[in-house]
PDB file of C-alpha atoms in Angstrom:
ATOM      1  CA  MET Y  30      -4.301  -9.931 -18.211  1.00  0.00           C
ATOM      2  CA  SER Y  31      -3.620  -7.092 -15.625  1.00  0.00           C
ATOM      3  CA  THR Y  32      -6.000  -5.151 -13.871  1.00  0.00           C
ATOM      4  CA  VAL Y  33      -4.665  -1.951 -12.234  1.00  0.00           C
ATOM      5  CA  PHE Y  34      -6.112   0.710 -10.391  1.00  0.00           C
ATOM      6  CA  GLU Y  35      -4.888   3.709  -8.654  1.00  0.00           C
ATOM      7  CA  GLN Y  36      -6.900   5.707  -5.872  1.00  0.00           C
ATOM      8  CA  PRO Y  37      -5.517   9.149  -4.586  1.00  0.00           C
ATOM      9  CA  VAL Y  38      -5.744   9.568  -1.013  1.00  0.00           C
ATOM     10  CA  GLN Y  39      -4.958  12.767   1.248  1.00  0.00           C
ATOM     11  CA  ALA Y  40      -2.515  11.757   3.876  1.00  0.00           C
ATOM     12  CA  ARG Y  41      -1.043  13.986   6.737  1.00  0.00           C
ATOM     13  CA  LEU Y  42       2.489  13.724   7.168  1.00  0.00           C
ATOM     14  CA  VAL Y  43       3.284  13.926  11.017  1.00  0.00           C
ATOM     15  CA  ALA Y  44       6.240  16.123  11.339  1.00  0.00           C
ATOM     16  CA  SER Y  45       6.268  16.795  15.163  1.00  0.00           C
ATOM     17  CA  ALA Y  46       3.351  16.710  17.423  1.00  0.00           C
ATOM     18  CA  PRO Y  47       0.924  18.278  17.074  1.00  0.00           C
ATOM     19  CA  ARG Y  48       1.958  19.732  13.745  1.00  0.00           C
ATOM     20  CA  THR Y  49       0.933  17.712  10.527  1.00  0.00           C
ATOM     21  CA  GLU Y  50       1.368  18.576   6.831  1.00  0.00           C
ATOM     22  CA  ALA Y  51      -1.262  17.522   4.016  1.00  0.00           C
ATOM     23  CA  VAL Y  52       0.264  15.657   1.369  1.00  0.00           C
ATOM     24  CA  ALA Y  53      -1.142  13.783  -1.685  1.00  0.00           C
ATOM     25  CA  ALA Y  54      -0.496  10.043  -1.981  1.00  0.00           C
ATOM     26  CA  THR Y  55      -1.639   7.531  -4.320  1.00  0.00           C
ATOM     27  CA  LEU Y  56      -2.616   3.984  -3.433  1.00  0.00           C
ATOM     28  CA  ARG Y  57      -2.109   1.256  -6.375  1.00  0.00           C
ATOM     29  CA  TYR Y  58      -3.195  -2.233  -6.768  1.00  0.00           C
ATOM     30  CA  ASP Y  59      -2.182  -4.499  -9.694  1.00  0.00           C
ATOM     31  CA  ARG Y  60      -3.947  -7.837 -10.306  1.00  0.00           C
ATOM     32  CA  ALA Y  61      -0.600  -9.195 -11.646  1.00  0.00           C
ATOM     33  CA  ASP Y  62       0.889  -8.697  -8.367  1.00  0.00           C
ATOM     34  CA  PRO Y  63      -2.211  -9.891  -6.156  1.00  0.00           C
ATOM     35  CA  TYR Y  64      -0.504  -9.727  -2.966  1.00  0.00           C
ATOM     36  CA  ALA Y  65       0.839  -6.475  -2.894  1.00  0.00           C
ATOM     37  CA  VAL Y  66      -0.361  -2.731  -2.719  1.00  0.00           C
ATOM     38  CA  SER Y  67       1.709   0.517  -2.916  1.00  0.00           C
ATOM     39  CA  MET Y  68       1.519   3.964  -1.777  1.00  0.00           C
ATOM     40  CA  ALA Y  69       3.468   6.388  -3.698  1.00  0.00           C
ATOM     41  CA  PHE Y  70       4.383  10.145  -2.588  1.00  0.00           C
ATOM     42  CA  PRO Y  71       4.720  12.739  -5.107  1.00  0.00           C
ATOM     43  CA  PRO Y  72       8.384  14.636  -5.312  1.00  0.00           C
ATOM     44  CA  PRO Y  73       7.255  17.584  -3.414  1.00  0.00           C
ATOM     45  CA  ALA Y  74       6.295  15.302  -0.470  1.00  0.00           C
ATOM     46  CA  THR Y  75       9.706  13.693  -0.191  1.00  0.00           C
ATOM     47  CA  LEU Y  76      13.158  14.790   1.193  1.00  0.00           C
ATOM     48  CA  GLU Y  77      14.773  13.801  -2.004  1.00  0.00           C
ATOM     49  CA  GLY Y  78      12.515  15.600  -4.291  1.00  0.00           C
ATOM     50  CA  VAL Y  79      11.773  12.358  -6.255  1.00  0.00           C
ATOM     51  CA  GLU Y  80       8.666  10.182  -6.234  1.00  0.00           C
ATOM     52  CA  VAL Y  81       8.953   7.562  -3.449  1.00  0.00           C
ATOM     53  CA  SER Y  82       6.631   4.474  -3.650  1.00  0.00           C
ATOM     54  CA  TRP Y  83       6.462   1.866  -0.964  1.00  0.00           C
ATOM     55  CA  ALA Y  84       5.105  -1.632  -1.614  1.00  0.00           C
ATOM     56  CA  PHE Y  85       3.981  -3.900   1.284  1.00  0.00           C
ATOM     57  CA  GLY Y  86       1.268  -6.663   1.718  1.00  0.00           C
ATOM     58  CA  ARG Y  87      -2.434  -6.048   1.076  1.00  0.00           C
ATOM     59  CA  GLU Y  88      -3.067  -8.259   3.885  1.00  0.00           C
ATOM     60  CA  LEU Y  89      -1.137  -5.919   6.103  1.00  0.00           C
ATOM     61  CA  LEU Y  90      -3.085  -3.103   5.091  1.00  0.00           C
ATOM     62  CA  ALA Y  91      -6.534  -4.954   5.797  1.00  0.00           C
ATOM     63  CA  GLU Y  92      -5.171  -5.964   9.262  1.00  0.00           C
ATOM     64  CA  GLY Y  93      -3.768  -2.388   9.949  1.00  0.00           C
ATOM     65  CA  VAL Y  94      -7.247  -0.674   9.505  1.00  0.00           C
ATOM     66  CA  GLU Y  95      -8.705  -2.929  12.309  1.00  0.00           C
ATOM     67  CA  GLY Y  96      -5.587  -3.134  14.794  1.00  0.00           C
ATOM     68  CA  PRO Y  97      -1.803  -2.707  15.086  1.00  0.00           C
ATOM     69  CA  ALA Y  98      -0.171  -4.587  12.324  1.00  0.00           C
ATOM     70  CA  GLY Y  99       3.338  -5.087  10.999  1.00  0.00           C
ATOM     71  CA  VAL Y 100       7.037  -5.400  12.491  1.00  0.00           C
ATOM     72  CA  GLY Y 101       9.075  -4.570   9.487  1.00  0.00           C
ATOM     73  CA  ASP Y 102       9.508  -1.452   7.311  1.00  0.00           C
ATOM     74  CA  VAL Y 103       5.826  -0.736   7.233  1.00  0.00           C
ATOM     75  CA  ARG Y 104       3.667  -0.766  10.050  1.00  0.00           C
ATOM     76  CA  LEU Y 105      -0.081   0.382  10.620  1.00  0.00           C
ATOM     77  CA  ARG Y 106      -2.538   1.043  13.422  1.00  0.00           C
ATOM     78  CA  PRO Y 107      -5.873   2.846  13.945  1.00  0.00           C
ATOM     79  CA  TYR Y 108      -5.610   6.441  15.322  1.00  0.00           C
ATOM     80  CA  GLY Y 109      -9.047   7.426  16.825  1.00  0.00           C
ATOM     81  CA  ASP Y 110     -12.287   6.478  15.022  1.00  0.00           C
ATOM     82  CA  ASP Y 111     -11.404   7.927  11.641  1.00  0.00           C
ATOM     83  CA  ARG Y 112      -7.776   7.401  10.718  1.00  0.00           C
ATOM     84  CA  THR Y 113      -4.991   4.951  10.283  1.00  0.00           C
ATOM     85  CA  VAL Y 114      -1.446   5.527  10.934  1.00  0.00           C
ATOM     86  CA  VAL Y 115       0.933   4.173   8.521  1.00  0.00           C
ATOM     87  CA  GLU Y 116       4.753   4.139   9.277  1.00  0.00           C
ATOM     88  CA  PHE Y 117       7.536   3.782   7.115  1.00  0.00           C
ATOM     89  CA  HIS Y 118      10.650   2.643   8.533  1.00  0.00           C
ATOM     90  CA  ALA Y 119      13.985   3.236   6.523  1.00  0.00           C
ATOM     91  CA  PRO Y 120      17.777   3.634   7.488  1.00  0.00           C
ATOM     92  CA  GLU Y 121      17.330   7.392   7.098  1.00  0.00           C
ATOM     93  CA  GLY Y 122      14.499   7.416   9.596  1.00  0.00           C
ATOM     94  CA  VAL Y 123      10.675   6.913  10.130  1.00  0.00           C
ATOM     95  CA  ALA Y 124       7.950   8.706   8.137  1.00  0.00           C
ATOM     96  CA  MET Y 125       4.482   8.443   9.601  1.00  0.00           C
ATOM     97  CA  VAL Y 126       1.443   9.764   8.053  1.00  0.00           C
ATOM     98  CA  HIS Y 127      -2.492   9.614   8.942  1.00  0.00           C
ATOM     99  CA  VAL Y 128      -4.959   8.430   6.170  1.00  0.00           C
ATOM    100  CA  ARG Y 129      -8.607   8.466   6.457  1.00  0.00           C
ATOM    101  CA  THR Y 130      -9.703   4.960   7.405  1.00  0.00           C
ATOM    102  CA  ALA Y 131     -12.717   5.090   5.045  1.00  0.00           C
ATOM    103  CA  GLU Y 132     -10.341   5.981   2.043  1.00  0.00           C
ATOM    104  CA  LEU Y 133      -8.174   2.830   2.843  1.00  0.00           C
ATOM    105  CA  ARG Y 134     -11.350   0.599   3.247  1.00  0.00           C
ATOM    106  CA  ARG Y 135     -12.593   1.732   0.234  1.00  0.00           C
ATOM    107  CA  PHE Y 136      -9.406   1.022  -1.839  1.00  0.00           C
ATOM    108  CA  LEU Y 137      -9.353  -2.365  -0.042  1.00  0.00           C
ATOM    109  CA  GLU Y 138     -13.025  -3.080  -1.064  1.00  0.00           C
ATOM    110  CA  ARG Y 139     -11.915  -2.224  -4.707  1.00  0.00           C
ATOM    111  CA  SER Y 140      -9.071  -4.569  -4.742  1.00  0.00           C
ATOM    112  CA  GLN Y 141     -11.141  -7.407  -3.393  1.00  0.00           C
ATOM    113  CA  ARG Y 142     -13.667  -7.077  -6.259  1.00  0.00           C
ATOM    114  CA  VAL Y 143     -10.645  -7.648  -8.544  1.00  0.00           C
ATOM    115  CA  VAL Y 144      -8.836 -10.289  -6.396  1.00  0.00           C
ATOM    116  CA  PRO Y 145     -10.723 -11.786  -3.426  1.00  0.00           C
ATOM    117  CA  LEU Y 146      -8.639 -11.892  -0.118  1.00  0.00           C
ATOM    118  CA  GLY Y 147      -7.265 -15.322   0.222  1.00  0.00           C
ATOM    119  CA  ARG Y 148      -7.617 -16.131  -3.547  1.00  0.00           C
ATOM    120  CA  GLU Y 149      -4.575 -14.211  -4.559  1.00  0.00           C
ATOM    121  CA  HIS Y 150      -2.778 -17.433  -5.622  1.00  0.00           C
ATOM    122  CA  GLN Y 151      -5.364 -18.161  -8.357  1.00  0.00           C
ATOM    123  CA  TYR Y 152      -4.178 -14.856  -9.993  1.00  0.00           C
ATOM    124  CA  LEU Y 153      -0.384 -15.672 -10.204  1.00  0.00           C
ATOM    125  CA  ASP Y 154       0.896 -16.349 -13.679  1.00  0.00           C
ATOM    126  CA  TRP Y 155       3.467 -18.968 -12.776  1.00  0.00           C
ATOM    127  CA  ASP Y 156       4.578 -19.665 -16.300  1.00  0.00           C
ATOM    128  CA  ALA Y 157       5.112 -16.072 -17.227  1.00  0.00           C
ATOM    129  CA  ASP Y 158       7.065 -15.536 -13.907  1.00  0.00           C
ATOM    130  CA  LEU Y 159       9.270 -18.552 -14.448  1.00  0.00           C
ATOM    131  CA  ALA Y 160       9.909 -17.452 -18.126  1.00  0.00           C
ATOM    132  CA  ASN Y 161      10.856 -14.181 -16.864  1.00  0.00           C
ATOM    133  CA  LEU Y 162      13.466 -15.726 -14.407  1.00  0.00           C
ATOM    134  CA  LEU Y 163      14.817 -18.131 -17.031  1.00  0.00           C
ATOM    135  CA  ARG Y 164      15.280 -15.220 -19.634  1.00  0.00           C
ATOM    136  CA  ASP Y 165      17.245 -13.118 -17.136  1.00  0.00           C
ATOM    137  CA  ARG Y 166      20.063 -15.800 -16.629  1.00  0.00           C
ATOM    138  CA  PRO Y 167      23.278 -15.463 -18.647  1.00  0.00           C
TER     139      PRO Y 167
END
């Protein structure tokens, strides 16, 4: 059984200090992939004019609202009392957005009601995942 929920958030794309641009974004959590969250940006907010979605660890998001977290493609850190900076690193460059920390915490609380942090392994469907792997073999 899959439980999926999405939460719209207001993000501020940091173009060049101190200028920022408001963009819509959507946070998504799916119990079928209990370790991950994603943040999607609609076509008008991207250089390519297509929706862009970044998947990263739910634990990374939880750590990033409290203090600096991440060393890979996605990095987070608090910014003042009420915002969190989310950085997306790609070969084309870095995109940085500010999101209200309260919105991120509300999203995390909702996800933890579906799957408590630290219990993600109990929600994995090993049989289905193995069947999918074997089905894809030639």
